Short mmCIF file of C-alpha atoms and ligand atoms in Angstrom, two decimals:
data_model
loop_
_atom_site.label_atom_id
_atom_site.label_comp_id
_atom_site.label_asym_id
_atom_site.label_seq_id
_atom_site.Cartn_x
_atom_site.Cartn_y
_atom_site.Cartn_z
CA MET A 645 -22.39 -2.97 0.02
CA ILE A 646 -21.14 -6.04 -1.74
CA LYS A 647 -22.36 -9.65 0.01
CA THR A 648 -19.29 -11.65 1.51
CA ILE A 649 -21.54 -14.45 1.74
CA GLU A 650 -25.00 -15.90 0.24
CA PHE A 651 -26.45 -19.00 -1.53
CA VAL A 652 -26.94 -18.41 -5.43
CA ASP A 653 -28.20 -21.52 -7.61
CA GLY A 654 -27.07 -23.81 -5.25
CA ALA A 655 -23.82 -22.74 -4.09
CA VAL A 656 -22.29 -20.65 -2.13
CA ARG A 657 -20.71 -17.71 -3.58
CA MET A 658 -17.88 -15.98 -1.91
CA ILE A 659 -16.34 -12.35 -2.29
CA ASP A 660 -12.63 -13.83 -3.24
CA GLN A 661 -10.94 -11.42 0.14
CA THR A 662 -7.46 -12.66 -0.99
CA ARG A 663 -7.72 -10.50 -4.20
CA LEU A 664 -9.37 -7.56 -2.49
CA PRO A 665 -9.35 -4.96 -3.23
CA MET A 666 -7.83 -4.96 -6.10
CA GLU A 667 -10.34 -7.23 -8.02
CA LYS A 668 -13.56 -7.78 -7.15
CA VAL A 669 -13.83 -11.21 -7.99
CA PHE A 670 -16.88 -13.74 -6.80
CA VAL A 671 -15.81 -17.42 -5.78
CA ASP A 672 -18.95 -20.02 -6.54
CA CYS A 673 -18.61 -23.57 -4.13
CA GLN A 674 -20.40 -26.08 -5.37
CA THR A 675 -19.04 -28.61 -2.05
CA ILE A 676 -18.16 -28.36 1.11
CA GLU A 677 -14.45 -29.77 0.48
CA ASP A 678 -14.78 -26.01 -1.59
CA VAL A 679 -15.80 -23.80 1.41
CA GLY A 680 -13.31 -26.10 3.69
CA ARG A 681 -10.35 -25.08 1.06
CA ALA A 682 -11.66 -21.15 0.82
CA ILE A 683 -11.83 -21.11 4.81
CA LYS A 684 -8.61 -22.44 4.81
CA THR A 685 -7.03 -20.25 2.09
CA MET A 686 -8.67 -16.96 2.92
CA ILE A 687 -11.38 -16.43 0.54
CA ILE A 688 -13.46 -15.89 3.13
CA ARG A 689 -12.22 -15.20 6.71
CA GLY A 690 -13.13 -13.44 9.20
CA ALA A 691 -15.03 -15.70 12.41
CA PRO A 692 -18.68 -14.87 12.08
CA ALA A 693 -17.88 -14.93 8.05
CA ILE A 694 -16.25 -18.31 8.86
CA GLY A 695 -19.34 -19.87 10.90
CA VAL A 696 -21.76 -18.75 8.59
CA ALA A 697 -19.87 -19.77 5.71
CA ALA A 698 -19.20 -23.36 7.98
CA ALA A 699 -22.96 -23.85 8.67
CA MET A 700 -23.91 -23.50 4.41
CA GLY A 701 -21.30 -25.73 3.93
CA VAL A 702 -22.59 -28.55 6.17
CA SER A 703 -26.18 -27.81 4.00
CA LEU A 704 -23.84 -27.99 0.88
CA GLY A 705 -22.28 -31.10 2.16
CA ALA A 706 -25.87 -32.66 3.20
CA ASP A 707 -27.36 -32.04 -0.31
CA ALA A 708 -24.47 -34.19 -1.82
CA ILE A 709 -25.76 -37.83 0.34
CA SER A 710 -27.58 -40.33 -1.45
CA GLY A 711 -29.94 -42.58 0.56
CA GLU A 712 -33.14 -42.55 2.33
CA ASP A 713 -32.22 -43.94 5.82
CA PHE A 714 -31.20 -41.05 8.67
CA ASP A 715 -28.55 -42.83 10.12
CA GLY A 716 -26.49 -43.89 6.87
CA PHE A 717 -26.95 -40.03 6.02
CA PHE A 718 -25.85 -38.53 9.24
CA SER A 719 -22.66 -40.81 9.84
CA GLN A 720 -21.29 -39.61 6.01
CA LEU A 721 -22.43 -35.92 7.20
CA GLU A 722 -20.59 -36.51 10.93
CA LYS A 723 -17.58 -37.72 8.77
CA GLN A 724 -17.71 -34.24 6.25
CA CYS A 725 -18.63 -31.93 9.54
CA ASP A 726 -15.22 -33.57 11.11
CA ALA A 727 -13.19 -32.32 7.83
CA LEU A 728 -14.54 -29.11 7.45
CA ALA A 729 -14.11 -28.13 11.52
CA LYS A 730 -10.28 -29.37 10.76
CA SER A 731 -9.88 -25.64 8.13
CA ARG A 732 -8.74 -23.23 10.71
CA PRO A 733 -8.47 -23.91 14.81
CA THR A 734 -8.59 -20.28 16.48
CA ALA A 735 -12.30 -18.54 15.44
CA VAL A 736 -14.59 -21.11 17.31
CA ASN A 737 -17.53 -20.00 14.89
CA LEU A 738 -16.39 -22.31 12.87
CA ALA A 739 -17.20 -25.47 15.71
CA TRP A 740 -19.93 -23.05 16.51
CA GLY A 741 -21.65 -23.10 13.31
CA ILE A 742 -21.22 -26.85 12.34
CA GLU A 743 -22.47 -27.86 15.39
CA ARG A 744 -25.84 -25.48 15.13
CA MET A 745 -26.08 -27.35 11.75
CA LYS A 746 -25.67 -30.88 13.71
CA ARG A 747 -27.95 -30.28 16.34
CA VAL A 748 -30.90 -29.30 13.45
CA ALA A 749 -30.41 -32.65 11.50
CA ARG A 750 -30.32 -35.27 14.86
CA ALA A 751 -33.83 -32.94 15.86
CA GLY A 752 -35.26 -33.41 12.06
CA LYS A 753 -34.31 -37.43 12.64
CA ASP A 754 -37.92 -38.58 11.55
CA LEU A 755 -38.17 -35.95 8.29
CA ALA A 756 -37.73 -37.54 4.57
CA ILE A 757 -34.29 -37.20 3.94
CA ALA A 758 -35.14 -34.60 1.21
CA ASP A 759 -36.96 -32.81 3.47
CA LEU A 760 -34.38 -32.89 6.43
CA LYS A 761 -31.89 -31.19 3.32
CA LYS A 762 -34.63 -28.19 3.03
CA ARG A 763 -33.99 -27.73 6.60
CA LEU A 764 -30.58 -27.47 6.92
CA ARG A 765 -30.50 -24.80 3.89
CA GLU A 766 -32.79 -22.81 5.55
CA GLU A 767 -31.07 -23.20 8.88
CA ALA A 768 -27.57 -22.04 6.69
CA GLN A 769 -29.66 -19.25 5.89
CA ILE A 770 -31.19 -18.21 9.41
CA ILE A 771 -27.55 -18.31 10.85
CA CYS A 772 -26.50 -16.24 8.23
CA ASP A 773 -29.37 -13.25 8.58
CA GLU A 774 -28.67 -13.91 12.46
CA ASP A 775 -25.47 -12.87 12.08
CA ILE A 776 -26.82 -9.67 10.47
CA ALA A 777 -29.18 -8.61 13.15
CA ALA A 778 -26.09 -9.59 15.71
CA ASN A 779 -23.98 -7.12 14.17
CA LYS A 780 -26.92 -4.42 14.13
CA ALA A 781 -27.83 -5.15 17.16
CA MET A 782 -23.89 -4.89 18.60
CA GLY A 783 -23.83 -1.49 16.97
CA SER A 784 -26.21 -0.43 18.51
CA PHE A 785 -25.41 -1.04 22.19
CA GLY A 786 -21.80 0.29 21.06
CA GLN A 787 -21.67 2.93 20.07
CA THR A 788 -23.82 4.03 22.74
CA LEU A 789 -19.44 3.82 24.28
CA ILE A 790 -18.22 6.32 21.07
CA ALA A 791 -18.50 10.01 21.31
CA ASP A 792 -19.00 12.77 18.56
CA GLY A 793 -15.67 13.37 16.56
CA ASN A 794 -13.86 10.34 18.40
CA ASN A 795 -10.68 8.84 16.64
CA VAL A 796 -11.42 5.01 16.84
CA LEU A 797 -8.15 2.67 16.08
CA THR A 798 -8.84 -0.27 15.18
CA HIS A 799 -7.09 -3.79 14.22
CA CYS A 800 -7.37 -6.04 11.38
CA ASN A 801 -10.53 -6.32 9.68
CA ALA A 802 -13.92 -7.12 11.69
CA GLY A 803 -16.37 -5.35 9.08
CA ALA A 804 -18.74 -6.53 7.17
CA LEU A 805 -15.94 -8.82 5.12
CA ALA A 806 -15.70 -10.80 8.25
CA THR A 807 -19.02 -11.69 8.70
CA ALA A 808 -22.43 -11.92 6.89
CA GLY A 809 -22.58 -7.89 6.84
CA PHE A 810 -22.20 -4.79 8.86
CA GLY A 811 -19.14 -6.03 10.84
CA THR A 812 -18.75 -6.26 14.55
CA ALA A 813 -16.25 -3.77 15.20
CA LEU A 814 -16.28 -1.71 12.00
CA GLY A 815 -20.50 -2.61 13.00
CA VAL A 816 -19.85 -0.32 16.34
CA ILE A 817 -18.47 2.67 14.05
CA ARG A 818 -21.34 2.45 11.19
CA ALA A 819 -23.56 2.35 14.03
CA SER A 820 -22.01 5.54 15.51
CA VAL A 821 -22.12 7.61 12.09
CA ASN A 822 -25.40 6.31 11.21
CA ALA A 823 -26.32 8.60 14.75
CA GLY A 824 -24.69 11.50 13.18
CA LYS A 825 -21.65 11.37 14.97
CA LYS A 826 -18.51 12.01 13.17
CA ILE A 827 -16.10 9.75 13.77
CA ASN A 828 -12.52 9.14 12.28
CA VAL A 829 -10.41 6.05 11.97
CA LEU A 830 -7.27 4.65 12.07
CA ALA A 831 -6.44 1.29 10.78
CA ASN A 832 -3.33 -0.69 11.44
CA GLU A 833 -2.81 -2.25 8.19
CA THR A 834 -2.02 -5.62 10.22
CA ARG A 835 1.18 -7.76 9.34
CA PRO A 836 1.79 -10.27 8.05
CA PHE A 837 -1.71 -10.76 5.54
CA LEU A 838 -2.57 -6.83 5.50
CA GLN A 839 -6.37 -7.68 6.55
CA GLY A 840 -6.64 -3.85 7.94
CA ALA A 841 -4.52 -2.15 4.73
CA ARG A 842 -6.67 -4.31 2.22
CA LEU A 843 -9.96 -4.85 3.46
CA THR A 844 -10.72 -2.15 6.49
CA VAL A 845 -9.59 0.51 4.43
CA TRP A 846 -11.18 -0.57 1.33
CA GLU A 847 -14.72 -0.98 3.65
CA LEU A 848 -14.78 1.91 5.07
CA MET A 849 -13.53 4.03 1.91
CA GLU A 850 -16.67 2.50 -0.08
CA ASP A 851 -19.05 3.71 3.09
CA ASN A 852 -18.02 6.94 2.76
CA ILE A 853 -16.06 7.03 6.62
CA PRO A 854 -12.93 9.27 7.55
CA VAL A 855 -10.49 6.30 7.40
CA LYS A 856 -6.18 7.27 7.32
CA LEU A 857 -4.30 3.84 6.66
CA ILE A 858 -1.24 3.62 9.60
CA THR A 859 1.38 0.70 9.95
CA ASP A 860 1.13 -1.36 13.43
CA SER A 861 4.09 0.54 14.37
CA MET A 862 3.15 3.74 14.32
CA ALA A 863 0.04 2.51 17.18
CA GLY A 864 2.10 3.65 20.40
CA HIS A 865 2.96 7.39 18.10
CA PHE A 866 -0.51 8.63 17.65
CA MET A 867 -1.89 7.74 21.46
CA GLN A 868 1.09 9.68 22.31
CA LYS A 869 -0.14 12.04 20.66
CA LYS A 870 -3.40 12.12 21.58
CA GLN A 871 -4.81 11.41 18.66
CA VAL A 872 -6.46 8.30 19.44
CA ASP A 873 -9.51 8.54 21.71
CA VAL A 874 -10.86 4.81 21.46
CA VAL A 875 -9.78 1.61 20.40
CA VAL A 876 -12.64 -1.11 19.16
CA VAL A 877 -11.31 -4.49 17.10
CA GLY A 878 -12.81 -8.32 17.02
CA ALA A 879 -12.47 -11.67 18.61
CA ASP A 880 -12.05 -14.97 17.07
CA ARG A 881 -12.23 -16.94 20.15
CA ILE A 882 -13.15 -15.45 23.63
CA ALA A 883 -12.43 -17.44 26.88
CA ALA A 884 -15.11 -17.41 30.50
CA ASN A 885 -12.43 -15.53 32.10
CA GLY A 886 -12.67 -12.11 28.76
CA ASP A 887 -9.49 -13.36 27.35
CA VAL A 888 -9.63 -12.36 23.97
CA ALA A 889 -7.92 -14.63 21.21
CA ASN A 890 -7.75 -11.71 18.28
CA LYS A 891 -5.33 -11.00 15.15
CA ILE A 892 -1.88 -11.00 15.71
CA GLY A 893 -0.89 -7.34 17.07
CA THR A 894 -3.85 -6.96 19.12
CA TYR A 895 -2.31 -7.96 22.25
CA MET A 896 0.42 -4.97 21.40
CA VAL A 897 -2.41 -2.66 20.83
CA ALA A 898 -4.36 -3.55 24.29
CA ILE A 899 -1.03 -2.83 26.07
CA LEU A 900 -0.54 0.66 24.32
CA ALA A 901 -4.09 1.43 25.36
CA LYS A 902 -3.89 1.27 28.69
CA ASN A 903 -1.05 2.54 29.04
CA HIS A 904 -2.48 5.49 27.64
CA ASN A 905 -5.15 5.32 29.39
CA ILE A 906 -7.37 4.07 26.33
CA PRO A 907 -10.78 2.61 26.47
CA PHE A 908 -9.56 -0.66 24.90
CA TYR A 909 -13.17 -2.42 23.52
CA VAL A 910 -13.90 -5.61 21.56
CA ALA A 911 -17.42 -6.04 19.62
CA ALA A 912 -18.24 -10.24 19.11
CA PRO A 913 -21.33 -11.98 18.71
CA ILE A 914 -22.38 -14.72 21.70
CA SER A 915 -21.53 -17.21 19.30
CA THR A 916 -17.73 -15.96 19.59
CA LEU A 917 -17.58 -17.28 22.63
CA ASP A 918 -16.09 -20.05 24.02
CA LEU A 919 -17.39 -20.70 28.09
CA SER A 920 -15.91 -23.94 28.00
CA LEU A 921 -12.46 -22.33 28.03
CA ALA A 922 -11.01 -21.15 31.71
CA THR A 923 -9.04 -18.92 29.91
CA GLY A 924 -7.18 -17.32 26.73
CA GLU A 925 -4.32 -19.72 27.57
CA GLU A 926 -6.73 -22.59 26.51
CA ILE A 927 -7.32 -20.96 22.69
CA PRO A 928 -5.46 -22.61 20.38
CA ILE A 929 -3.60 -20.32 18.33
CA GLU A 930 -3.59 -20.68 14.87
CA GLU A 931 -0.04 -20.60 12.65
CA ARG A 932 -0.05 -20.23 8.84
CA SER A 933 2.21 -20.15 5.83
CA ALA A 934 5.44 -18.50 6.93
CA ASP A 935 5.40 -17.17 3.42
CA GLU A 936 2.78 -14.07 4.68
CA VAL A 937 5.58 -13.48 6.96
CA THR A 938 8.60 -13.07 4.33
CA THR A 939 6.59 -12.35 1.32
CA ILE A 940 4.02 -9.28 0.67
CA ASN A 941 1.27 -9.91 -2.07
CA ASN A 942 3.50 -12.66 -3.25
CA LYS A 943 7.30 -10.61 -3.31
CA ARG A 944 10.10 -11.62 -1.12
CA MET A 945 11.01 -9.29 1.10
CA ALA A 946 13.23 -11.48 3.80
CA PRO A 947 16.37 -13.69 2.47
CA GLU A 948 15.82 -16.60 1.32
CA GLY A 949 16.41 -19.53 3.98
CA ALA A 950 15.38 -16.89 6.94
CA LYS A 951 13.91 -18.87 9.47
CA VAL A 952 10.04 -17.55 10.35
CA ALA A 953 7.66 -17.16 13.48
CA HIS A 954 4.11 -16.73 12.55
CA PRO A 955 1.54 -16.95 14.73
CA ALA A 956 -1.94 -15.64 13.13
CA PHE A 957 -3.18 -14.30 16.13
CA ASP A 958 -2.15 -13.42 19.71
CA MET A 959 -4.57 -13.54 23.25
CA THR A 960 -5.09 -10.06 24.91
CA PRO A 961 -5.54 -10.47 28.81
CA ASN A 962 -9.16 -9.75 30.56
CA HIS A 963 -7.52 -6.88 32.88
CA LEU A 964 -6.58 -5.14 29.37
CA VAL A 965 -10.20 -5.37 28.10
CA THR A 966 -12.36 -2.42 28.84
CA ALA A 967 -15.44 -3.92 28.09
CA ILE A 968 -17.09 -6.71 25.53
CA ILE A 969 -19.32 -5.26 23.44
CA THR A 970 -21.96 -8.37 22.51
CA ASP A 971 -24.86 -8.49 20.55
CA LYS A 972 -26.92 -9.00 24.04
CA GLY A 973 -25.26 -6.29 25.81
CA ILE A 974 -22.36 -4.50 27.04
CA ALA A 975 -19.96 -6.67 29.04
CA ARG A 976 -17.82 -5.15 31.99
CA PRO A 977 -15.70 -6.89 34.33
CA PRO A 978 -15.72 -9.22 36.35
CA PHE A 979 -16.49 -10.99 32.78
CA VAL A 980 -16.75 -14.36 34.09
CA GLU A 981 -20.11 -13.24 35.68
CA THR A 982 -21.28 -10.32 33.19
CA LEU A 983 -19.81 -13.25 29.80
CA LYS A 984 -21.67 -16.15 31.34
CA LYS A 985 -24.97 -14.01 32.15
CA LEU A 986 -25.29 -12.04 28.66
CA ALA A 987 -24.39 -15.77 26.85
CA GLY A 988 -28.11 -16.98 29.35
CA GLU A 989 -25.83 -19.91 31.29
O1 MRU S 2318 -7.29 -14.10 10.05
P1 MRU S 2318 -8.41 -13.50 9.70
O2 MRU S 2318 -8.59 -12.53 9.22
O3 MRU S 2318 -10.02 -14.73 10.02
O4 MRU S 2318 -8.62 -13.06 11.64
C1 MRU S 2318 -9.64 -12.01 11.63
C2 MRU S 2318 -9.64 -11.73 12.80
O5 MRU S 2318 -9.20 -11.74 13.78
C3 MRU S 2318 -10.82 -10.77 13.34
O6 MRU S 2318 -10.91 -9.20 13.94
C4 MRU S 2318 -11.96 -11.15 14.13
O7 MRU S 2318 -12.09 -12.96 12.80
C5 MRU S 2318 -13.01 -10.85 14.23
S1 MRU S 2318 -13.97 -10.25 12.55
C6 MRU S 2318 -15.28 -9.67 13.10
#
């Protein structure tokens, strides 16, 4: 499997997800600003991958700071972090990755600046490695919920590409296949940015996992025809009460699943929990460019001058969520209690 993100020769190398599946092109980010741009323009996307990219970006930012005094170093680092934190608003992993790096910087205030930079590089690598381990843990918990022969519907891309590797929702599917279960995936195309069509279908085909691409509007039809046994999606931020922000269209799928008595599972690492928010109402919903709605692959679909609404995420209320699969175990309602317990708070 191609690496989503890694340190190569002092740069942060990412596969350019705006060009997949047509081209496999890698982008080398040399600075924290490059990483911020890559996140903003969706070269790298998916909540956990954004968190890893942020941590690696902070390490690049630290390397570029000159001077030997900690206070001067830390105030410059904080400025860079504040700018990076603005690159995308919904996935909490961005702030999580940045905060963890800042904590490590503060804890290393007595180190020589050169050693502190090394420590930050090391921490970013640890965050990357831990993400893969978390996905594998989620996979082994989550696969217990999937039966041999299940047809699994997923939305957006919560796969290896959306993480440092293995994936969250697709990690559960991969772990089920690795456990010897025969799984068929239905992948919603995920308009407007087509992460399902472009990325999920590509990833699963690379792994020889049976997948059929459907348009988002077909999900209800296949549920009615009893061709969906279970839904598994990822998340960008989960509030303390279990409300889930994920790619636009997820809410619609959750309502359909409820109507057809189909389990609706969310797979997300603990780093995607935002227990500081009581409910999903408080989660900021990103609005991206109107062009994502009016065009497909740079080809205009709507009349010139058409007015457009373009939220990139929606919020699925907790009562539609059957269970949340985390790297620390499976949370079931009442989420306000079970999530807190899993997060160790
Ligand atoms: O806009 P994107 O592509 O960053 O949105 C991604 C999603 O909504 C994913 O489902 C979510 O980040 C979970 S990824 C493991």
